mmCIF file of C-alpha atoms and ligand atoms in Angstrom:
data_model
loop_
_atom_site.group_PDB
_atom_site.id
_atom_site.type_symbol
_atom_site.label_atom_id
_atom_site.label_comp_id
_atom_site.label_asym_id
_atom_site.label_seq_id
_atom_site.Cartn_x
_atom_site.Cartn_y
_atom_site.Cartn_z
ATOM 1 C CA MET A 1 1.858 27.065 -14.618
ATOM 2 C CA ILE A 2 5.003 29.068 -14.062
ATOM 3 C CA LEU A 3 8.109 27.058 -14.985
ATOM 4 C CA SER A 4 11.686 27.975 -14.098
ATOM 5 C CA PRO A 5 14.231 28.467 -16.928
ATOM 6 C CA ASP A 6 15.710 25.036 -16.064
ATOM 7 C CA GLU A 7 12.290 23.407 -16.335
ATOM 8 C CA GLU A 8 11.663 25.179 -19.664
ATOM 9 C CA ALA A 9 14.970 23.756 -20.929
ATOM 10 C CA VAL A 10 13.941 20.223 -19.911
ATOM 11 C CA LEU A 11 10.616 20.705 -21.661
ATOM 12 C CA ALA A 12 12.428 21.865 -24.802
ATOM 13 C CA GLY A 13 14.268 18.533 -24.883
ATOM 14 C CA GLU A 14 17.690 19.845 -23.864
ATOM 15 C CA GLU A 15 18.091 16.950 -21.402
ATOM 16 C CA GLY A 16 16.731 14.247 -23.648
ATOM 17 C CA GLU A 17 13.457 12.964 -24.981
ATOM 18 C CA THR A 18 12.420 10.965 -21.892
ATOM 19 C CA ARG A 19 12.899 13.836 -19.425
ATOM 20 C CA ALA A 20 10.943 16.132 -21.753
ATOM 21 C CA ARG A 21 8.045 13.639 -21.983
ATOM 22 C CA MET A 22 8.068 13.089 -18.195
ATOM 23 C CA LEU A 23 7.914 16.822 -17.529
ATOM 24 C CA GLU A 24 5.071 17.095 -20.025
ATOM 25 C CA ILE A 25 3.085 14.588 -17.922
ATOM 26 C CA LEU A 26 3.644 16.671 -14.772
ATOM 27 C CA VAL A 27 2.775 19.959 -16.486
ATOM 28 C CA ALA A 28 -0.390 18.463 -17.994
ATOM 29 C CA LEU A 29 -1.462 17.215 -14.558
ATOM 30 C CA GLY A 30 -0.634 20.551 -12.994
ATOM 31 C CA LYS A 31 -2.761 22.387 -15.565
ATOM 32 C CA VAL A 32 -5.733 20.065 -15.034
ATOM 33 C CA TYR A 33 -5.631 20.528 -11.249
ATOM 34 C CA GLY A 34 -4.709 24.232 -11.207
ATOM 35 C CA ALA A 35 -1.140 23.955 -9.865
ATOM 36 C CA GLU A 36 0.911 27.127 -10.151
ATOM 37 C CA ARG A 37 4.341 25.496 -9.978
ATOM 38 C CA LEU A 38 6.351 22.346 -9.462
ATOM 39 C CA ILE A 39 7.781 21.579 -6.029
ATOM 40 C CA PRO A 40 10.690 19.263 -5.120
ATOM 41 C CA ILE A 41 9.887 15.837 -3.699
ATOM 42 C CA VAL A 42 11.840 13.771 -1.173
ATOM 43 C CA SER A 43 11.030 10.312 -2.573
ATOM 44 C CA ALA A 44 8.841 8.416 -5.022
ATOM 45 C CA GLN A 45 7.061 5.063 -4.940
ATOM 46 C CA VAL A 46 5.879 3.671 -8.251
ATOM 47 C CA SER A 47 2.987 1.271 -8.775
ATOM 48 C CA GLY A 48 2.628 -0.707 -11.972
ATOM 49 C CA ALA A 49 5.453 -3.111 -11.250
ATOM 50 C CA SER A 50 3.691 -6.484 -11.314
ATOM 51 C CA TYR A 51 3.483 -7.960 -14.790
ATOM 52 C CA LYS A 52 0.050 -9.218 -13.716
ATOM 53 C CA THR A 53 -1.209 -5.635 -13.638
ATOM 54 C CA ILE A 54 0.807 -3.855 -16.387
ATOM 55 C CA GLY A 55 1.107 -6.611 -18.992
ATOM 56 C CA ARG A 56 2.930 -6.359 -22.333
ATOM 57 C CA TRP A 57 1.904 -2.769 -23.043
ATOM 58 C CA GLY A 58 3.317 -1.502 -19.746
ATOM 59 C CA LEU A 59 6.568 -3.394 -20.235
ATOM 60 C CA ASP A 60 7.028 -1.973 -23.759
ATOM 61 C CA TRP A 61 6.460 1.577 -22.452
ATOM 62 C CA LEU A 62 9.002 1.137 -19.651
ATOM 63 C CA GLN A 63 11.608 -0.325 -21.995
ATOM 64 C CA ARG A 64 11.429 2.760 -24.225
ATOM 65 C CA LEU A 65 12.322 5.188 -21.402
ATOM 66 C CA ASP A 66 15.863 6.528 -21.234
ATOM 67 C CA ALA A 67 16.604 8.587 -18.115
ATOM 68 C CA ARG A 68 17.470 8.184 -14.415
ATOM 69 C CA VAL A 69 15.403 8.918 -11.346
ATOM 70 C CA SER A 70 16.443 12.036 -9.393
ATOM 71 C CA VAL A 71 15.179 11.019 -5.919
ATOM 72 C CA PRO A 72 15.118 7.736 -3.946
ATOM 73 C CA THR A 73 12.488 5.630 -5.679
ATOM 74 C CA VAL A 74 11.074 2.189 -4.912
ATOM 75 C CA LEU A 75 8.451 -0.015 -6.519
ATOM 76 C CA ASN A 76 5.130 -1.385 -5.394
ATOM 77 C CA PRO A 77 5.026 -5.188 -4.918
ATOM 78 C CA VAL A 78 5.657 -7.246 -8.034
ATOM 79 C CA GLY A 79 4.097 -10.563 -9.018
ATOM 80 C CA MET A 80 6.553 -12.837 -7.240
ATOM 81 C CA ASP A 81 9.242 -13.161 -4.590
ATOM 82 C CA ARG A 82 12.350 -12.374 -6.661
ATOM 83 C CA SER A 83 14.403 -15.179 -5.162
ATOM 84 C CA ARG A 84 11.755 -17.788 -4.188
ATOM 85 C CA TRP A 85 9.283 -17.559 -7.053
ATOM 86 C CA GLN A 86 9.405 -21.303 -7.740
ATOM 87 C CA GLU A 87 8.229 -22.041 -4.175
ATOM 88 C CA MET A 88 5.259 -19.760 -4.813
ATOM 89 C CA GLY A 89 4.189 -21.856 -7.787
ATOM 90 C CA ILE A 90 4.986 -19.060 -10.285
ATOM 91 C CA THR A 91 5.585 -20.292 -13.853
ATOM 92 C CA PRO A 92 8.984 -19.715 -15.542
ATOM 93 C CA GLU A 93 7.186 -17.784 -18.300
ATOM 94 C CA PHE A 94 5.727 -15.316 -15.787
ATOM 95 C CA ALA A 95 9.052 -15.059 -13.920
ATOM 96 C CA GLN A 96 10.826 -14.188 -17.151
ATOM 97 C CA VAL A 97 8.529 -11.302 -18.094
ATOM 98 C CA GLN A 98 8.429 -10.088 -14.479
ATOM 99 C CA GLU A 99 12.258 -9.947 -14.510
ATOM 100 C CA LYS A 100 12.102 -7.843 -17.687
ATOM 101 C CA VAL A 101 9.865 -5.325 -15.899
ATOM 102 C CA LEU A 102 12.347 -5.201 -13.005
ATOM 103 C CA ASP A 103 15.264 -4.754 -15.434
ATOM 104 C CA ALA A 104 13.489 -1.826 -17.080
ATOM 105 C CA TYR A 105 13.053 -0.116 -13.699
ATOM 106 C CA ARG A 106 16.629 -0.973 -12.656
ATOM 107 C CA ARG A 107 17.918 0.780 -15.790
ATOM 108 C CA LEU A 108 16.064 3.927 -14.667
ATOM 109 C CA GLY A 109 17.886 3.859 -11.315
ATOM 110 C CA VAL A 110 14.939 2.623 -9.253
ATOM 111 C CA THR A 111 15.968 0.800 -6.045
ATOM 112 C CA MET A 112 15.004 -2.864 -6.175
ATOM 113 C CA GLU A 113 12.702 -2.748 -3.152
ATOM 114 C CA CYS A 114 9.179 -3.805 -4.042
ATOM 115 C CA THR A 115 6.906 -2.826 -1.208
ATOM 116 C CA CYS A 116 3.727 -0.988 -0.344
ATOM 117 C CA THR A 117 5.297 0.088 2.971
ATOM 118 C CA PRO A 118 8.152 2.378 1.851
ATOM 119 C CA TYR A 119 7.857 4.201 5.199
ATOM 120 C CA TYR A 120 9.662 1.264 6.856
ATOM 121 C CA LEU A 121 12.617 1.663 4.461
ATOM 122 C CA TYR A 122 13.709 5.222 4.975
ATOM 123 C CA SER A 123 12.627 7.994 7.188
ATOM 124 C CA THR A 124 9.697 9.945 5.829
ATOM 125 C CA ARG A 125 8.982 13.036 7.900
ATOM 126 C CA TYR A 126 6.122 15.324 8.754
ATOM 127 C CA GLY A 127 5.712 17.890 5.959
ATOM 128 C CA ASP A 128 7.813 15.997 3.363
ATOM 129 C CA HIS A 129 6.467 16.263 -0.182
ATOM 130 C CA LEU A 130 6.345 12.854 -1.917
ATOM 131 C CA ALA A 131 5.060 11.276 -5.116
ATOM 132 C CA TRP A 132 3.785 7.864 -4.014
ATOM 133 C CA SER A 133 1.273 5.815 -5.898
ATOM 134 C CA GLU A 134 0.255 2.805 -3.817
ATOM 135 C CA SER A 135 -3.010 3.887 -2.210
ATOM 136 C CA SER A 136 -2.295 2.334 1.212
ATOM 137 C CA ALA A 137 1.149 3.967 1.337
ATOM 138 C CA VAL A 138 -0.310 7.315 0.273
ATOM 139 C CA VAL A 139 -2.962 7.279 2.991
ATOM 140 C CA TYR A 140 -0.386 6.203 5.634
ATOM 141 C CA ALA A 141 2.098 8.909 4.603
ATOM 142 C CA ASN A 142 -0.527 11.650 4.654
ATOM 143 C CA SER A 143 -2.427 10.572 7.745
ATOM 144 C CA VAL A 144 -0.037 8.801 10.111
ATOM 145 C CA ILE A 145 3.192 10.639 9.240
ATOM 146 C CA GLY A 146 1.766 13.989 8.130
ATOM 147 C CA ALA A 147 3.799 13.931 4.891
ATOM 148 C CA ARG A 148 2.123 15.190 1.704
ATOM 149 C CA THR A 149 1.387 13.226 -1.414
ATOM 150 C CA ASN A 150 -1.422 12.952 -3.881
ATOM 151 C CA ARG A 151 -2.544 9.504 -4.930
ATOM 152 C CA GLU A 152 -0.334 9.261 -8.014
ATOM 153 C CA GLY A 153 -0.799 6.909 -10.911
ATOM 154 C CA GLY A 154 2.210 4.764 -11.868
ATOM 155 C CA PRO A 155 3.265 7.006 -14.803
ATOM 156 C CA SER A 156 2.919 10.269 -12.866
ATOM 157 C CA ALA A 157 4.896 8.867 -9.899
ATOM 158 C CA LEU A 158 7.635 7.738 -12.295
ATOM 159 C CA ALA A 159 7.598 11.124 -14.048
ATOM 160 C CA ALA A 160 7.963 12.849 -10.660
ATOM 161 C CA ALA A 161 10.787 10.444 -9.725
ATOM 162 C CA ILE A 162 12.703 11.269 -12.918
ATOM 163 C CA ILE A 163 12.189 15.044 -12.698
ATOM 164 C CA GLY A 164 12.449 15.119 -8.871
ATOM 165 C CA LYS A 165 9.374 17.352 -8.633
ATOM 166 C CA THR A 166 5.592 17.204 -8.631
ATOM 167 C CA PRO A 167 2.901 19.803 -9.371
ATOM 168 C CA GLU A 168 1.750 21.604 -6.244
ATOM 169 C CA TYR A 169 -1.959 20.864 -5.956
ATOM 170 C CA GLY A 170 -4.354 18.738 -3.882
ATOM 171 C CA LEU A 171 -2.895 17.257 -0.709
ATOM 172 C CA HIS A 172 0.367 19.189 -1.114
ATOM 173 C CA LEU A 173 -1.607 22.251 -0.011
ATOM 174 C CA VAL A 174 -2.499 22.612 3.675
ATOM 175 C CA ALA A 175 -5.885 24.121 2.837
ATOM 176 C CA ALA A 176 -6.914 20.915 1.039
ATOM 177 C CA ARG A 177 -6.230 18.712 4.060
ATOM 178 C CA ARG A 178 -9.158 19.695 6.265
ATOM 179 C CA PRO A 179 -11.772 17.080 7.230
ATOM 180 C CA GLN A 180 -14.894 16.919 5.095
ATOM 181 C CA VAL A 181 -16.932 14.332 7.013
ATOM 182 C CA VAL A 182 -16.992 12.959 10.578
ATOM 183 C CA ILE A 183 -17.039 9.254 11.427
ATOM 184 C CA ARG A 184 -18.172 8.590 14.983
ATOM 185 C CA VAL A 185 -17.208 5.102 16.172
ATOM 186 C CA GLU A 186 -19.197 3.493 18.964
ATOM 187 C CA ASP A 187 -17.492 0.818 21.134
ATOM 188 C CA GLY A 188 -14.175 1.847 19.582
ATOM 189 C CA ASP A 189 -12.211 0.271 22.451
ATOM 190 C CA ARG A 190 -13.425 -3.174 21.285
ATOM 191 C CA LEU A 191 -11.652 -2.740 17.935
ATOM 192 C CA SER A 192 -8.270 -4.215 18.828
ATOM 193 C CA ASP A 193 -7.023 -6.152 15.784
ATOM 194 C CA ALA A 194 -5.981 -5.139 12.274
ATOM 195 C CA ALA A 195 -9.038 -7.013 10.987
ATOM 196 C CA HIS A 196 -11.408 -4.905 13.117
ATOM 197 C CA LEU A 197 -9.851 -1.685 11.857
ATOM 198 C CA GLY A 198 -9.783 -3.151 8.350
ATOM 199 C CA ALA A 199 -13.498 -3.917 8.510
ATOM 200 C CA LEU A 200 -14.206 -0.457 9.915
ATOM 201 C CA GLY A 201 -12.133 1.076 7.098
ATOM 202 C CA TYR A 202 -13.852 -1.083 4.500
ATOM 203 C CA LEU A 203 -17.296 0.090 5.660
ATOM 204 C CA ALA A 204 -16.213 3.709 6.126
ATOM 205 C CA GLY A 205 -14.495 3.904 2.726
ATOM 206 C CA ARG A 206 -17.712 2.917 0.962
ATOM 207 C CA LEU A 207 -19.583 5.708 2.751
ATOM 208 C CA VAL A 208 -17.070 8.548 2.464
ATOM 209 C CA GLY A 209 -15.713 7.921 -1.059
ATOM 210 C CA SER A 210 -12.823 10.320 -1.625
ATOM 211 C CA ARG A 211 -13.682 12.750 1.192
ATOM 212 C CA ILE A 212 -11.299 13.347 4.122
ATOM 213 C CA PRO A 213 -12.786 11.858 7.305
ATOM 214 C CA LEU A 214 -12.150 12.944 10.872
ATOM 215 C CA ILE A 215 -12.654 9.817 12.961
ATOM 216 C CA GLU A 216 -13.690 10.004 16.605
ATOM 217 C CA GLY A 217 -13.928 7.272 19.227
ATOM 218 C CA ILE A 218 -10.839 5.147 18.477
ATOM 219 C CA ARG A 219 -7.247 5.261 19.725
ATOM 220 C CA PRO A 220 -5.339 2.857 17.437
ATOM 221 C CA LYS A 221 -1.563 2.376 17.335
ATOM 222 C CA LYS A 222 0.342 2.770 14.046
ATOM 223 C CA ASP A 223 -0.152 -0.786 12.715
ATOM 224 C CA LEU A 224 -3.896 -0.470 13.233
ATOM 225 C CA LEU A 225 -3.958 2.967 11.595
ATOM 226 C CA LYS A 226 -2.191 1.291 8.667
ATOM 227 C CA ALA A 227 -4.961 -1.326 8.429
ATOM 228 C CA LEU A 228 -7.694 1.307 8.719
ATOM 229 C CA GLY A 229 -6.262 3.576 6.032
ATOM 230 C CA ALA A 230 -5.481 0.771 3.580
ATOM 231 C CA ALA A 231 -9.086 -0.435 3.740
ATOM 232 C CA MET A 232 -10.592 3.051 3.344
ATOM 233 C CA ALA A 233 -8.314 3.656 0.366
ATOM 234 C CA ALA A 234 -9.455 0.384 -1.205
ATOM 235 C CA SER A 235 -13.231 0.456 -0.705
ATOM 236 C CA GLY A 236 -13.346 4.243 -1.139
ATOM 237 C CA ALA A 237 -10.648 6.530 -2.476
ATOM 238 C CA VAL A 238 -9.512 7.999 0.830
ATOM 239 C CA ALA A 239 -6.001 9.489 0.617
ATOM 240 C CA LEU A 240 -5.983 11.243 3.999
ATOM 241 C CA PHE A 241 -7.850 10.769 7.259
ATOM 242 C CA HIS A 242 -7.518 12.259 10.704
ATOM 243 C CA VAL A 243 -8.147 10.528 14.019
ATOM 244 C CA LYS A 244 -9.079 12.882 16.830
ATOM 245 C CA ASP A 245 -6.190 13.361 19.298
ATOM 246 C CA ILE A 246 -4.093 10.676 17.546
ATOM 247 C CA THR A 247 -2.862 11.564 14.044
ATOM 248 C CA PRO A 248 -0.395 14.449 13.715
ATOM 249 C CA GLU A 249 -2.540 17.008 11.939
ATOM 250 C CA ALA A 250 -5.548 16.314 14.164
ATOM 251 C CA ARG A 251 -3.300 17.073 17.144
ATOM 252 C CA ILE A 252 -1.825 20.234 15.646
ATOM 253 C CA PHE A 253 -4.884 21.831 14.056
ATOM 254 C CA SER A 254 -8.262 22.147 15.665
ATOM 255 C CA TYR A 255 -10.791 21.396 13.012
ATOM 256 C CA PRO A 256 -14.295 22.807 13.431
ATOM 257 C CA THR A 257 -16.690 20.020 12.498
ATOM 258 C CA GLY A 258 -19.988 21.909 12.707
ATOM 259 C CA GLY A 259 -21.971 21.467 9.510
ATOM 260 C CA LEU A 260 -20.124 18.310 8.423
ATOM 261 C CA GLU A 261 -22.048 15.099 7.794
ATOM 262 C CA VAL A 262 -21.667 12.661 10.722
ATOM 263 C CA ILE A 263 -21.589 8.913 10.023
ATOM 264 C CA SER A 264 -21.904 6.466 12.939
ATOM 265 C CA LEU A 265 -20.331 3.007 12.831
ATOM 266 C CA GLY A 266 -19.690 0.527 15.619
ATOM 267 C CA PHE A 267 -18.579 -2.921 16.702
ATOM 268 C CA ASP A 268 -21.819 -4.568 15.520
ATOM 269 C CA GLU A 269 -21.319 -3.473 11.897
ATOM 270 C CA VAL A 270 -17.661 -4.520 12.077
ATOM 271 C CA SER A 271 -18.587 -7.998 13.377
ATOM 272 C CA ALA A 272 -21.204 -8.431 10.651
ATOM 273 C CA ALA A 273 -18.515 -7.852 7.987
ATOM 274 C CA MET A 274 -16.495 -10.767 9.384
ATOM 275 C CA GLU A 275 -18.741 -13.520 8.113
ATOM 276 C CA GLU A 276 -17.402 -17.111 8.371
ATOM 277 C CA ILE A 277 -16.842 -19.237 5.260
ATOM 278 C CA PRO A 278 -14.566 -22.278 4.747
ATOM 279 C CA VAL A 279 -11.184 -21.299 3.269
ATOM 280 C CA ASP A 280 -8.294 -23.133 1.618
ATOM 281 C CA ALA A 281 -5.486 -20.606 2.251
ATOM 282 C CA VAL A 282 -4.562 -17.788 4.613
ATOM 283 C CA ALA A 283 -2.735 -14.630 3.525
ATOM 284 C CA LEU A 284 -1.360 -12.046 5.956
ATOM 285 C CA GLY A 285 0.657 -8.894 5.338
ATOM 286 C CA CYS A 286 -1.550 -6.465 3.434
ATOM 287 C CA PRO A 287 -0.063 -3.846 3.616
ATOM 288 C CA HIS A 288 3.315 -5.559 4.058
ATOM 289 C CA CYS A 289 4.017 -6.611 7.662
ATOM 290 C CA SER A 290 5.787 -4.358 10.115
ATOM 291 C CA PRO A 291 8.411 -5.921 12.417
ATOM 292 C CA ASP A 292 5.800 -6.050 15.220
ATOM 293 C CA GLU A 293 3.306 -7.826 12.989
ATOM 294 C CA LEU A 294 5.931 -10.448 12.022
ATOM 295 C CA SER A 295 6.649 -11.028 15.732
ATOM 296 C CA ARG A 296 2.967 -11.404 16.545
ATOM 297 C CA ILE A 297 2.441 -13.973 13.767
ATOM 298 C CA ALA A 298 5.548 -15.880 14.931
ATOM 299 C CA GLU A 299 4.179 -15.914 18.486
ATOM 300 C CA LEU A 300 0.776 -17.188 17.372
ATOM 301 C CA LEU A 301 2.387 -19.972 15.304
ATOM 302 C CA ALA A 302 4.870 -21.102 17.982
ATOM 303 C CA GLY A 303 4.752 -24.897 18.410
ATOM 304 C CA LYS A 304 2.050 -25.330 15.720
ATOM 305 C CA LYS A 305 1.942 -26.679 12.174
ATOM 306 C CA VAL A 306 -0.204 -25.152 9.446
ATOM 307 C CA ARG A 307 -2.669 -27.465 7.700
ATOM 308 C CA ILE A 308 -3.513 -25.207 4.779
ATOM 309 C CA PRO A 309 -1.120 -22.875 2.892
ATOM 310 C CA VAL A 310 -0.285 -19.741 4.848
ATOM 311 C CA PHE A 311 1.443 -16.844 3.104
ATOM 312 C CA VAL A 312 2.914 -13.908 4.997
ATOM 313 C CA PHE A 313 4.093 -10.915 2.983
ATOM 314 C CA ALA A 314 6.698 -8.346 4.002
ATOM 315 C CA SER A 315 9.232 -6.124 2.299
ATOM 316 C CA ARG A 316 12.613 -7.727 1.628
ATOM 317 C CA ASP A 317 14.171 -5.118 3.906
ATOM 318 C CA VAL A 318 11.920 -5.834 6.910
ATOM 319 C CA ALA A 319 12.107 -9.629 6.399
ATOM 320 C CA SER A 320 15.900 -9.602 6.146
ATOM 321 C CA ARG A 321 16.256 -7.497 9.293
ATOM 322 C CA HIS A 322 14.087 -9.977 11.263
ATOM 323 C CA PRO A 323 15.444 -13.437 10.369
ATOM 324 C CA GLU A 324 14.431 -14.997 13.702
ATOM 325 C CA GLU A 325 10.779 -14.100 13.284
ATOM 326 C CA VAL A 326 10.831 -15.291 9.668
ATOM 327 C CA ALA A 327 12.434 -18.605 10.699
ATOM 328 C CA ALA A 328 9.911 -19.057 13.518
ATOM 329 C CA ILE A 329 6.997 -18.501 11.111
ATOM 330 C CA GLU A 330 8.454 -20.874 8.502
ATOM 331 C CA GLU A 331 9.058 -23.550 11.175
ATOM 332 C CA SER A 332 5.266 -24.002 11.194
ATOM 333 C CA GLY A 333 5.137 -24.654 7.441
ATOM 334 C CA ALA A 334 3.942 -21.115 6.625
ATOM 335 C CA HIS A 335 5.910 -19.066 4.085
ATOM 336 C CA VAL A 336 7.208 -15.527 4.362
ATOM 337 C CA PHE A 337 7.570 -14.030 0.906
ATOM 338 C CA ALA A 338 9.096 -10.667 -0.024
ATOM 339 C CA ASP A 339 8.619 -8.313 -3.004
ATOM 340 C CA THR A 340 5.047 -9.413 -3.693
ATOM 341 C CA CYS A 341 1.597 -9.839 -2.165
ATOM 342 C CA MET A 342 -1.637 -11.832 -2.247
ATOM 343 C CA VAL A 343 -3.303 -9.396 -4.624
ATOM 344 C CA VAL A 344 -0.660 -8.662 -7.281
ATOM 345 C CA SER A 345 0.784 -12.192 -7.526
ATOM 346 C CA PRO A 346 -0.816 -14.805 -9.782
ATOM 347 C CA ALA A 347 0.223 -17.383 -7.126
ATOM 348 C CA MET A 348 -2.993 -16.820 -5.160
ATOM 349 C CA GLU A 349 -5.286 -17.471 -8.106
ATOM 350 C CA ARG A 350 -5.264 -21.236 -7.486
ATOM 351 C CA PHE A 351 -7.262 -20.962 -4.253
ATOM 352 C CA SER A 352 -11.027 -20.840 -4.045
ATOM 353 C CA ALA A 353 -11.373 -18.983 -0.723
ATOM 354 C CA ILE A 354 -8.702 -17.025 1.133
ATOM 355 C CA MET A 355 -8.776 -15.830 4.736
ATOM 356 C CA VAL A 356 -7.151 -12.461 5.461
ATOM 357 C CA ASN A 357 -6.828 -10.010 8.338
ATOM 358 C CA SER A 358 -6.862 -7.002 6.017
ATOM 359 C CA GLY A 359 -9.784 -4.854 4.923
ATOM 360 C CA LYS A 360 -7.886 -3.929 1.768
ATOM 361 C CA ALA A 361 -7.230 -7.548 0.782
ATOM 362 C CA TYR A 362 -10.880 -8.256 1.615
ATOM 363 C CA ALA A 363 -11.902 -5.571 -0.901
ATOM 364 C CA TYR A 364 -9.511 -6.649 -3.692
ATOM 365 C CA ILE A 365 -9.183 -10.444 -3.604
ATOM 366 C CA PRO A 366 -12.526 -11.346 -5.222
ATOM 367 C CA ASN A 367 -11.772 -9.348 -8.375
ATOM 368 C CA MET A 368 -7.990 -9.671 -8.500
ATOM 369 C CA CYS A 369 -7.672 -13.376 -7.574
ATOM 370 C CA GLY A 370 -11.099 -14.737 -8.471
ATOM 371 C CA ALA A 371 -11.448 -16.215 -4.962
ATOM 372 C CA ALA A 372 -13.957 -15.788 -2.163
ATOM 373 C CA VAL A 373 -12.585 -14.004 0.879
ATOM 374 C CA ARG A 374 -13.093 -14.160 4.637
ATOM 375 C CA LEU A 375 -11.961 -11.508 7.087
ATOM 376 C CA GLY A 376 -10.763 -12.539 10.546
ATOM 377 C CA THR A 377 -8.437 -11.319 13.278
ATOM 378 C CA THR A 378 -4.802 -12.373 13.047
ATOM 379 C CA GLU A 379 -5.457 -14.893 15.819
ATOM 380 C CA GLU A 380 -8.503 -16.306 14.034
ATOM 381 C CA CYS A 381 -6.517 -16.625 10.777
ATOM 382 C CA ILE A 382 -3.806 -18.624 12.536
ATOM 383 C CA GLY A 383 -6.458 -20.645 14.383
ATOM 384 C CA VAL A 384 -8.162 -21.611 11.109
ATOM 385 C CA ALA A 385 -4.827 -22.443 9.461
ATOM 386 C CA THR A 386 -3.667 -24.711 12.285
ATOM 387 C CA GLU A 387 -6.865 -26.313 13.536
ATOM 388 C CA ALA A 388 -7.341 -30.065 13.174
ATOM 389 C CA GLY A 389 -9.774 -30.715 10.342
ATOM 390 C CA ALA A 390 -8.445 -27.958 8.107
ATOM 391 C CA GLU A 391 -7.516 -29.230 4.639
ATOM 392 C CA SER A 392 -4.059 -30.720 4.051
ATOM 393 C CA PRO A 393 -1.432 -28.460 2.545
ATOM 394 C CA ARG A 394 -1.285 -28.453 -1.258
HETATM 395 FE FE1 F3S B 401 0.270 -3.894 -0.354
HETATM 396 FE FE2 F3S B 401 -0.645 -5.728 -1.954
HETATM 397 FE FE3 F3S B 401 -2.069 -4.995 0.098
HETATM 398 S S1 F3S B 401 0.354 -3.880 -2.561
HETATM 399 S S2 F3S B 401 -1.531 -2.884 0.402
HETATM 400 S S3 F3S B 401 -0.075 -6.007 0.190
HETATM 401 S S4 F3S B 401 -2.834 -5.400 -1.934
#
């Protein structure tokens, strides 16, 4: 890799031990992936913020760092709502260690927003170079916005945040963003809810792995593209997809698809993934809810009471800018929590079966929460939570 004189000085330790170690991480990554140089980034998003996932070792590592981030940087969801953790059933012991993780990041200059939807916080534009690590945010940034980020690990995203640069390889290069497989969707106009797109993404992700799909036969709006990408990133390792005539790069470039493998999926496969099992909680907001999704949930809950626990997750920023929707949801007995989610919080581990409208949550909950999971449309989730005969709230 070719480093500038300023970068060489950082590497030599002239700006402190932490900056030197962080640049070493970026240079090592760059060498592995054949990058020729470092390029500036616009923002960073760092995973590894929930104590549930990083544990004691991660906290110790963070506490040893001594530097400041150079670009706007936020965190992935942590293990609890920072102000309402008691209502979530989080123990004081967990809250204390989670606060220590947050303090360590605060000391580095990281903004205390804990969300997997950083694109709702500040404007991220077509062509921006980023270092984001949450897989659903990465796939949204690349595919729906047309920004450019690799799927960073927590340490490499933090290193990029501190240095303000990332090695130029992978999805930062236009040539690496071409489709590698085609997914042809039959009856695509019947896929109208986040759960349908989540199920489609869940099935597609398992078939395409880490390849870049070009999807034909659907015309989803942004919230549904979010659900689709999050699920493909979870069941596969998709970091970029294109939807014919819809996503920015599919509109700008014409991609020849001759010779690519074609996979067909349709409404029947999607319906089969939405098998019915009894559940004792409902969790919505994976990835964190957009303003429109909060409104829709509020509408569905209007005049109803929930009979089993219902958790809705959103970023603190989105929730605080939409107090009426939050109040309307909570009027039903459901909770809207910020900073955290159903997968990274230990609060969901007390349930035996959780209903979700997200293909990503569907992929992660069994392993991360030790619960069975059922996938349903947003309307079905609210229907199950409010129907007579559902279990009483805990
Ligand atoms: Fe976000 Fe948690 Fe889902 S981090 S994408 S809400 S698993």
